[in-house]
C-alpha positions as a printed Julia matrix, in Angstrom:
128×3 Matrix{Float64}:
 81.6    79.68  124.2
 82.21   75.92  124.04
 79.01   74.84  125.78
 75.89   76.76  126.58
 74.61   77.1   130.15
 71.52   75.05  129.25
 73.68   72.22  127.93
 75.87   72.37  131.04
 72.74   72.13  133.2
 71.62   69.04  131.32
 75.09   67.45  131.48
 75.6    67.74  135.23
 73.41   66.33  137.94
 75.14   68.29  140.68
 72.93   70.8   142.48
 74.31   74.3   141.98
 76.32   75.79  144.85
 74.99   79.11  146.15
 76.8    82.27  145.06
 77.86   84.63  147.82
 78.93   88.17  147.02
 81.7    89.8   149.03
 81.86   93.55  149.6
 80.42   95.58  146.74
 81.05   92.91  144.07
 77.36   92.33  143.31
 76.61   96.02  142.86
 79.65   96.41  140.62
 78.69   93.46  138.4
 75.15   94.85  138.16
 76.64   98.08  136.78
 78.43   96.25  133.94
 76.98   96.29  130.4
 74.34   93.6   129.79
 76.58   91.41  127.62
 79.32   91.46  130.26
 76.83   90.69  133.04
 75.54   87.74  131.02
 79.04   86.36  130.55
 79.9    86.77  134.23
 76.63   85.07  135.15
 77.35   82.17  132.81
 80.86   81.7   134.25
 79.44   81.76  137.79
 76.81   79.21  136.8
 79.52   76.9   135.49
 81.35   77.31  138.82
 78.13   76.59  140.71
 77.84   73.33  138.77
 81.43   72.34  139.53
 82.91   73.24  136.14
 85.32   75.89  134.92
 84.15   78.22  132.17
 86.55   78.19  129.19
 87.18   81.93  129.56
 87.95   81.74  133.3
 91.64   81.67  134.17
 93.43   80.96  137.42
 94.43   84.28  138.97
 98.21   84.39  139.21
 99.75   84.9   142.63
 97.15   82.7   144.33
 98.92   79.4   143.71
 96.07   77.25  142.45
 93.07   77.14  140.15
 90.61   77.85  142.95
 90.74   81.63  142.57
 89.55   82.45  139.08
 89.33   85.59  137.0
 87.0    86.26  134.14
 88.18   89.06  131.85
 85.62   90.52  129.46
 86.39   93.11  126.81
 83.43   95.15  125.67
 83.24   98.32  123.61
 86.9    99.19  124.23
 86.72   98.62  128.0
 87.86   95.68  130.12
 85.79   94.24  132.96
 86.97   91.69  135.5
 85.26   89.44  137.99
 87.25   87.36  140.47
 85.69   84.45  142.29
 86.73   81.43  144.29
 85.58   77.85  144.58
 88.0    77.23  147.47
 85.16   76.86  149.97
 83.44   73.58  149.12
 79.82   74.66  149.6
 79.86   78.07  147.91
 81.07   80.17  145.02
 82.29   83.48  146.41
 82.59   86.52  144.16
 85.52   88.31  145.73
 85.88   91.38  143.52
 84.59   92.92  140.31
 85.86   96.01  138.57
 86.31   97.87  135.33
 89.99   98.05  134.5
 91.17  101.64  134.4
 94.74  101.46  133.15
 95.27  100.76  129.47
 99.03  100.35  129.98
 99.17   97.53  132.46
 97.94   94.09  131.38
 97.84   92.58  134.83
 95.63   93.12  137.84
 96.83   96.07  139.96
 98.44   95.6   143.37
 95.51   97.4   145.02
 93.02   95.0   143.44
 95.16   91.97  144.35
 95.42   93.22  147.96
 91.64   93.64  148.16
 91.06   90.15  146.69
 93.5    88.66  149.19
 91.87   90.49  152.12
 88.4    89.27  151.07
 89.66   85.72  150.52
 91.21   85.63  154.01
 87.94   86.99  155.43
 85.77   84.26  153.91
 88.27   81.56  154.83
 88.18   82.77  158.44
 84.38   82.44  158.42
 84.66   78.78  157.49
 87.41   77.89  159.98
 85.03   78.16  162.9
C-alpha cells in the first residue's frame, strides 16, 4: 500500500463522504476474512476522502473511472467489492462477492447486470 489511511487523513482536509451500502453488499463485506475487510475499508476510506486507492481499478464496461472494483486475493480465494463515486455526495458500495469461478478472470455477466441495476437505482434516487 503506497500510503496509509492515517497519512491520507492527514494529507486531505476534505470531510469524508458518507458510505451507503446497496442491497446486501454490507453483509457480504462483513462476511469476508478480516484482512480483506480491512483492505476494502481502506479503499472506501480513500474514496470518501476523494482519492483512489492504488489497488482500485475502473470496472470495465462502465466507461469511466467512477465505478471502481477492488480485487483482493486471500488464502486462495478472490473477493471483490464494487463501488461508485459517481454521485457527488456519497460513496455507494454497489456489490461485493467472493468469486466462484477459477477459470474466468473477469466479472461474470450476472454480477455486471446486478451492478448495473443497482447503479441505475441509485442514479434514479438522485435525479429527483
